[in-house]
Short mmCIF file of C-alpha atoms in Angstrom, two decimals:
data_model
loop_
_atom_site.label_atom_id
_atom_site.label_comp_id
_atom_site.label_asym_id
_atom_site.label_seq_id
_atom_site.Cartn_x
_atom_site.Cartn_y
_atom_site.Cartn_z
CA MET A 3 0.00 0.00 0.00
CA SER A 4 1.47 3.33 -1.09
CA ARG A 5 1.83 6.26 1.26
CA THR A 6 -0.69 9.02 0.88
CA ARG A 7 -0.44 12.60 2.07
CA THR A 8 -3.11 15.13 1.34
CA ARG A 9 -3.09 18.69 2.64
CA SER A 10 -6.20 20.79 2.39
CA THR A 11 -5.00 23.36 4.96
CA ALA A 12 -1.73 24.07 6.70
CA ALA A 13 -1.10 21.14 9.00
CA ASP A 14 -0.28 21.72 12.63
CA GLN A 15 3.28 20.51 13.22
CA ALA A 16 2.59 19.30 16.74
CA CYS A 17 -0.27 17.15 15.50
CA VAL A 18 1.79 15.91 12.58
CA ALA A 19 4.55 14.79 14.93
CA ALA A 20 2.11 12.82 17.15
CA VAL A 21 2.54 9.61 15.14
CA GLU A 22 3.33 7.38 18.13
CA LEU A 23 0.41 8.83 20.06
CA ALA A 24 -1.90 7.93 17.20
CA ARG A 25 -0.34 4.47 16.85
CA GLY A 26 -0.88 3.78 20.53
CA ALA A 27 -4.53 4.74 20.24
CA ALA A 28 -5.01 2.35 17.31
CA GLU A 29 -3.28 -0.50 19.15
CA GLU A 30 -5.64 -0.07 22.11
CA ILE A 31 -8.70 -1.07 20.07
CA ALA A 32 -7.01 -3.40 17.57
CA ARG A 33 -5.84 -6.93 18.23
CA PRO A 34 -2.11 -7.50 18.78
CA GLN A 35 0.13 -6.91 15.76
CA GLU A 36 -2.68 -5.64 13.53
CA VAL A 37 -1.46 -2.04 13.25
CA GLY A 38 1.08 -1.71 10.45
CA GLU A 39 3.24 1.05 9.11
CA HIS A 40 2.31 4.71 9.04
CA LEU A 41 0.70 5.59 5.70
CA GLY A 42 0.56 9.36 6.04
CA PHE A 43 -1.73 12.00 7.42
CA ASP A 44 -4.48 14.38 6.37
CA SER A 45 -5.08 17.86 7.76
CA GLU A 46 -8.75 18.08 8.74
CA GLY A 47 -8.65 21.71 9.87
CA ASP A 48 -6.89 24.06 12.29
CA ARG A 49 -4.81 21.95 14.67
CA VAL A 50 -6.64 18.75 13.62
CA VAL A 51 -4.76 15.94 11.82
CA THR A 52 -5.77 12.36 10.95
CA HIS A 53 -2.99 9.75 10.81
CA PHE A 54 -3.42 6.56 8.76
CA PHE A 55 -1.92 3.15 9.59
CA GLU A 56 -1.98 -0.07 7.63
CA CYS A 57 -4.39 -2.74 8.92
CA LEU A 58 -2.72 -6.17 9.04
CA ASP A 59 -5.91 -8.11 9.83
CA ARG A 60 -6.47 -10.64 7.04
CA ALA A 61 -10.22 -10.15 7.30
CA TYR A 62 -9.85 -6.42 6.52
CA LYS A 63 -7.46 -6.44 3.62
CA GLY A 64 -7.22 -2.99 2.05
CA TRP A 65 -8.54 -1.21 5.16
CA ARG A 66 -6.57 1.24 7.29
CA TRP A 67 -6.67 2.64 10.79
CA ALA A 68 -7.54 6.33 10.96
CA VAL A 69 -6.65 8.16 14.17
CA THR A 70 -7.59 11.82 14.49
CA VAL A 71 -5.56 13.97 16.90
CA ALA A 72 -6.04 17.63 17.83
CA ARG A 73 -4.47 20.42 19.83
CA ALA A 74 -6.36 23.15 21.60
CA SER A 75 -5.55 26.77 20.88
CA ARG A 76 -2.35 27.91 22.64
CA ALA A 77 -1.92 24.41 24.11
CA ARG A 78 1.11 22.20 23.71
CA VAL A 79 -0.52 18.84 24.51
CA VAL A 80 -1.96 16.83 21.59
CA THR A 81 -4.92 14.57 22.37
CA VAL A 82 -6.71 11.78 20.50
CA CYS A 83 -10.18 12.64 19.19
CA GLU A 84 -11.27 9.52 17.30
CA THR A 85 -10.00 6.11 16.18
CA VAL A 86 -11.80 4.26 13.40
CA LEU A 87 -11.18 1.61 10.76
CA LEU A 88 -11.81 2.99 7.27
CA PRO A 89 -11.77 1.28 3.88
CA GLY A 90 -8.92 2.11 1.59
CA LYS A 91 -8.33 1.56 -2.08
CA GLY A 92 -9.31 -1.97 -3.08
CA ALA A 93 -10.92 -2.77 0.28
CA LEU A 94 -13.61 -5.44 0.46
CA LEU A 95 -16.92 -3.70 1.18
CA ALA A 96 -20.41 -4.94 1.89
CA PRO A 97 -22.91 -4.56 -0.97
CA ASN A 98 -25.22 -1.57 -1.00
CA TRP A 99 -28.35 -1.97 1.05
CA VAL A 100 -31.40 -2.96 -0.97
CA PRO A 101 -34.94 -2.47 0.39
CA TRP A 102 -36.77 -5.66 1.28
CA SER A 103 -39.41 -5.00 -1.38
CA ARG A 104 -36.70 -5.32 -4.05
CA ARG A 105 -35.10 -8.40 -2.50
CA LEU A 106 -38.21 -10.56 -2.63
CA ARG A 107 -38.15 -13.58 -4.88
CA PRO A 108 -40.96 -15.90 -6.00
CA GLY A 109 -41.66 -18.38 -3.22
CA ASP A 110 -40.48 -16.16 -0.35
CA LEU A 111 -44.01 -15.46 0.86
CA GLY A 112 -45.02 -18.01 3.49
CA VAL A 113 -48.08 -18.82 5.57
CA GLY A 114 -49.20 -15.78 7.57
CA ASP A 115 -46.85 -13.37 5.76
CA LEU A 116 -48.24 -10.09 4.44
CA LEU A 117 -46.91 -8.37 1.33
CA PRO A 118 -48.20 -4.79 1.20
CA THR A 119 -48.47 -3.24 -2.24
CA GLU A 120 -47.40 0.34 -2.77
CA ALA A 121 -50.04 2.87 -3.71
CA ASP A 122 -48.18 3.82 -6.91
CA ASP A 123 -47.44 0.26 -8.06
CA ASP A 124 -47.12 0.34 -11.85
CA ARG A 125 -48.60 -3.14 -12.13
CA LEU A 126 -52.01 -1.92 -10.91
CA ALA A 127 -54.51 0.63 -12.15
CA PRO A 128 -57.72 2.04 -10.61
CA GLY A 129 -60.57 -0.42 -10.97
CA PHE A 130 -63.52 1.97 -11.20
CA THR A 131 -64.48 5.61 -10.75
CA ALA A 132 -65.67 6.43 -7.27
CA THR A 133 -69.40 6.96 -7.01
CA ASP A 134 -71.72 7.86 -4.15
CA ASP A 135 -74.70 5.95 -5.54
CA ASP A 136 -75.03 2.56 -3.84
CA SER A 137 -76.97 1.08 -6.76
CA ASP A 138 -74.24 2.05 -9.23
CA ARG A 139 -71.58 0.59 -6.97
CA GLN A 140 -73.53 -2.69 -6.66
CA MET A 141 -73.97 -2.90 -10.44
CA ILE A 142 -70.26 -2.30 -11.01
CA PHE A 143 -69.37 -4.99 -8.48
CA GLU A 144 -71.65 -7.54 -10.17
CA TYR A 145 -69.80 -6.99 -13.43
CA GLY A 146 -66.55 -7.84 -11.69
CA LEU A 147 -65.28 -4.27 -11.61
CA GLY A 148 -65.82 -3.67 -7.92
CA ARG A 149 -62.13 -3.95 -7.03
CA ALA A 150 -60.27 -0.86 -5.96
CA ARG A 151 -57.41 -1.67 -8.36
CA VAL A 152 -57.05 -4.01 -11.31
CA LEU A 153 -54.14 -5.25 -13.40
CA SER A 154 -52.67 -2.53 -15.56
CA ALA A 155 -51.38 -2.99 -19.09
CA PHE A 156 -47.82 -2.85 -17.75
CA GLY A 157 -48.56 -5.49 -15.12
CA ARG A 158 -50.20 -7.71 -17.73
CA ASP A 159 -47.17 -7.46 -20.01
CA LEU A 160 -44.89 -8.43 -17.13
CA ALA A 161 -47.03 -11.50 -16.40
CA VAL A 162 -47.11 -12.52 -20.06
CA ARG A 163 -43.34 -12.25 -20.35
CA ARG A 164 -42.79 -14.17 -17.09
CA TRP A 165 -45.19 -16.98 -17.98
CA HIS A 166 -43.99 -17.34 -21.55
CA THR A 167 -40.31 -17.55 -20.63
CA GLY A 168 -40.79 -19.74 -17.55
CA ASP A 169 -41.12 -23.48 -17.06
CA SER A 170 -44.69 -23.42 -18.39
CA GLY A 171 -43.67 -21.75 -21.64
CA PRO A 172 -42.68 -23.17 -25.03
CA HIS A 173 -38.93 -23.16 -24.36
CA SER A 174 -38.85 -25.64 -21.44
CA PRO A 175 -37.35 -29.12 -22.01
CA ILE A 176 -40.68 -30.86 -21.35
CA ALA A 177 -42.36 -28.71 -24.03
CA HIS A 178 -39.70 -29.63 -26.60
CA ALA A 179 -40.30 -33.34 -25.96
CA ALA A 180 -44.12 -33.07 -25.97
CA PRO A 181 -46.12 -34.71 -28.78
CA ALA A 182 -48.30 -31.61 -29.29
CA GLN A 183 -49.07 -28.16 -27.89
CA CYS A 184 -51.42 -27.38 -25.03
CA SER A 185 -53.75 -25.44 -27.31
CA THR A 186 -54.80 -28.75 -28.94
CA CYS A 187 -55.19 -30.64 -25.64
CA GLY A 188 -58.62 -31.44 -24.22
CA PHE A 189 -57.45 -30.61 -20.70
CA TYR A 190 -56.48 -27.06 -21.69
CA TRP A 191 -58.85 -24.39 -20.30
CA PRO A 192 -58.27 -20.97 -21.92
CA LEU A 193 -58.16 -17.85 -19.78
CA ALA A 194 -60.78 -15.15 -20.16
CA GLY A 195 -60.15 -11.67 -21.46
CA ALA A 196 -57.14 -10.42 -23.39
CA LEU A 197 -54.97 -13.41 -22.41
CA ARG A 198 -57.36 -16.00 -23.82
CA LEU A 199 -55.44 -16.56 -27.04
CA GLY A 200 -52.08 -17.07 -25.39
CA PHE A 201 -52.62 -18.74 -22.03
CA GLY A 202 -54.83 -21.20 -20.21
CA VAL A 203 -55.00 -23.47 -17.18
CA CYS A 204 -54.05 -27.15 -17.22
CA ALA A 205 -56.83 -29.41 -15.85
CA ASN A 206 -55.10 -32.77 -16.14
CA GLU A 207 -54.41 -34.22 -12.71
CA TYR A 208 -51.56 -36.36 -14.07
CA ALA A 209 -49.78 -33.48 -15.82
CA PRO A 210 -46.91 -31.68 -14.04
CA ASP A 211 -48.66 -28.31 -14.59
CA ASP A 212 -52.06 -29.30 -13.22
CA GLY A 213 -53.83 -26.20 -11.87
CA ARG A 214 -51.21 -23.83 -13.28
CA VAL A 215 -51.20 -21.26 -16.05
CA VAL A 216 -49.54 -22.63 -19.17
CA ALA A 217 -48.80 -21.06 -22.54
CA ALA A 218 -50.86 -22.17 -25.50
CA ASP A 219 -47.69 -23.37 -27.22
CA HIS A 220 -46.50 -25.28 -24.14
CA GLY A 221 -46.83 -29.06 -23.95
CA CYS A 222 -46.13 -32.22 -22.01
CA GLY A 223 -46.48 -35.98 -22.33
CA ALA A 224 -49.96 -35.98 -20.75
CA HIS A 225 -51.58 -34.56 -23.89
CA SER A 226 -55.14 -35.79 -24.38
CA GLU A 227 -54.44 -36.86 -27.97
CA ALA A 228 -51.13 -38.58 -27.34
CA THR A 229 -50.55 -41.97 -28.93
CA THR A 230 -52.32 -44.70 -26.99
CA VAL A 231 -49.92 -46.96 -25.15
CA PRO A 232 -50.86 -50.67 -25.02
CA SER A 233 -52.02 -51.91 -21.66
CA MET A 234 -49.31 -53.23 -19.40
CA ILE A 235 -51.62 -56.10 -18.31
CA VAL A 236 -51.19 -58.89 -20.87
CA ASP A 237 -51.93 -62.61 -20.77
CA GLN A 238 -48.90 -64.51 -19.70
CA PRO A 239 -48.08 -67.62 -21.77
CA PRO A 240 -47.95 -70.95 -19.91
CA PRO A 241 -44.54 -71.91 -18.58
CA ILE A 242 -42.39 -74.14 -20.77
CA LEU A 243 -41.27 -77.33 -19.04
CA ASP A 244 -38.41 -79.40 -20.40
CA ASP A 245 -39.41 -83.07 -19.86
CA LEU A 246 -36.48 -84.52 -21.81
CA GLY A 247 -33.56 -82.81 -20.09
CA TYR A 248 -31.84 -84.12 -17.00
CA ASP A 249 -28.97 -83.15 -14.73
CA LEU A 250 -26.00 -85.32 -13.84
CA LEU A 251 -25.29 -85.36 -10.13
CA PRO A 252 -21.85 -86.23 -8.76
CA ALA A 253 -21.43 -89.43 -6.77
CA GLU A 254 -21.08 -87.60 -3.49
CA ALA A 255 -24.41 -85.84 -3.97
CA GLU A 256 -26.09 -89.13 -4.81
CA GLU A 257 -24.75 -90.81 -1.64
CA GLU A 258 -25.91 -87.88 0.44
CA GLU A 259 -29.39 -88.12 -1.07
CA LEU A 260 -29.54 -91.85 -0.24
CA ALA A 261 -28.43 -91.22 3.35
CA GLN A 262 -31.07 -88.52 3.76
CA GLY A 263 -33.75 -90.92 2.55
CA GLU A 264 -32.68 -93.54 5.07
CA ARG A 265 -32.82 -91.02 7.93
CA LEU A 266 -36.40 -90.19 6.99
CA GLY A 267 -37.32 -93.88 7.18
CA GLY A 268 -38.03 -94.31 3.55
CA GLY A 269 -35.19 -96.65 2.85
CA PRO A 270 -32.75 -96.20 0.12
CA ALA A 271 -34.12 -94.11 -2.67
CA GLU A 272 -34.57 -96.01 -5.88
CA SER A 273 -32.76 -94.62 -8.79
CA GLU A 274 -34.83 -92.80 -11.33
CA GLY A 275 -35.75 -95.07 -14.19
CA SER A 276 -35.67 -98.34 -12.19
CA VAL A 277 -38.76 -100.53 -12.63
CA ASP A 278 -40.23 -103.02 -10.15
CA GLU A 279 -40.28 -106.45 -11.76
CA THR A 280 -43.60 -107.41 -10.15
CA GLU A 281 -45.29 -104.31 -11.47
CA SER A 282 -43.71 -104.66 -14.88
CA GLU A 283 -45.36 -108.03 -15.66
CA PRO A 284 -48.38 -107.79 -17.84
CA LEU A 285 -51.72 -108.65 -16.31
CA GLY A 286 -53.51 -111.65 -17.67
CA HIS A 287 -57.02 -111.59 -19.05
CA SER A 288 -59.58 -114.15 -18.10
#
């Protein structure tokens, strides 16, 4: 960091020479070994000088300690007026404060939260002309114009742009893979008024946009006229059994099978294919 020295008025020499006094004041409020070299001074007025010291704290890179000293008229003693930490050139600063109304994002409003609308909101326009006649006011309300403010042309254009470029517009991945547009779907319910030609509401409970506003040129796989998919329930063919094949068992497995048969009391198991001689004789006919 380069040394800086700015003089707006004639600097008081006693205040200029009070470098160690200013350093000591900075070290009292800083952590150990965080006050660096002297960077210069600035004359704030008659017998008032601010000394600058480098800040060695890694969290405040580019900042500097500013210690203001002063001397009373006809006095020889210099005293400390103020010690602060000020940002220098290239210092890391916090972003500018933004009002909460400009920091809101879609989805921030939760249960029980209130979002007041400003009186001069460009998205809204007066809904009707004030009248003292109760019958006129009732008639206006029945036509749907009884609201104090309605959507302005500017607010409508913002909504159209937001809906058309969002996930329910024609440029989303699901719309590119759709078999057809929402405007040709039986579950598409067009909006009333000026937005009828461009937007509607999806009424398909299986669609990802059910109950949401979708663009007429949007689309998804739940289109009412999509190609019919064959039913997943089909008749299963009977199992195929191989009656001619057989497996060769090793001798050890065969002996173990015979021993298991003897333990169960069935005697030695007869080998497959053996035939009882008494049962193999043909029966005579009388």
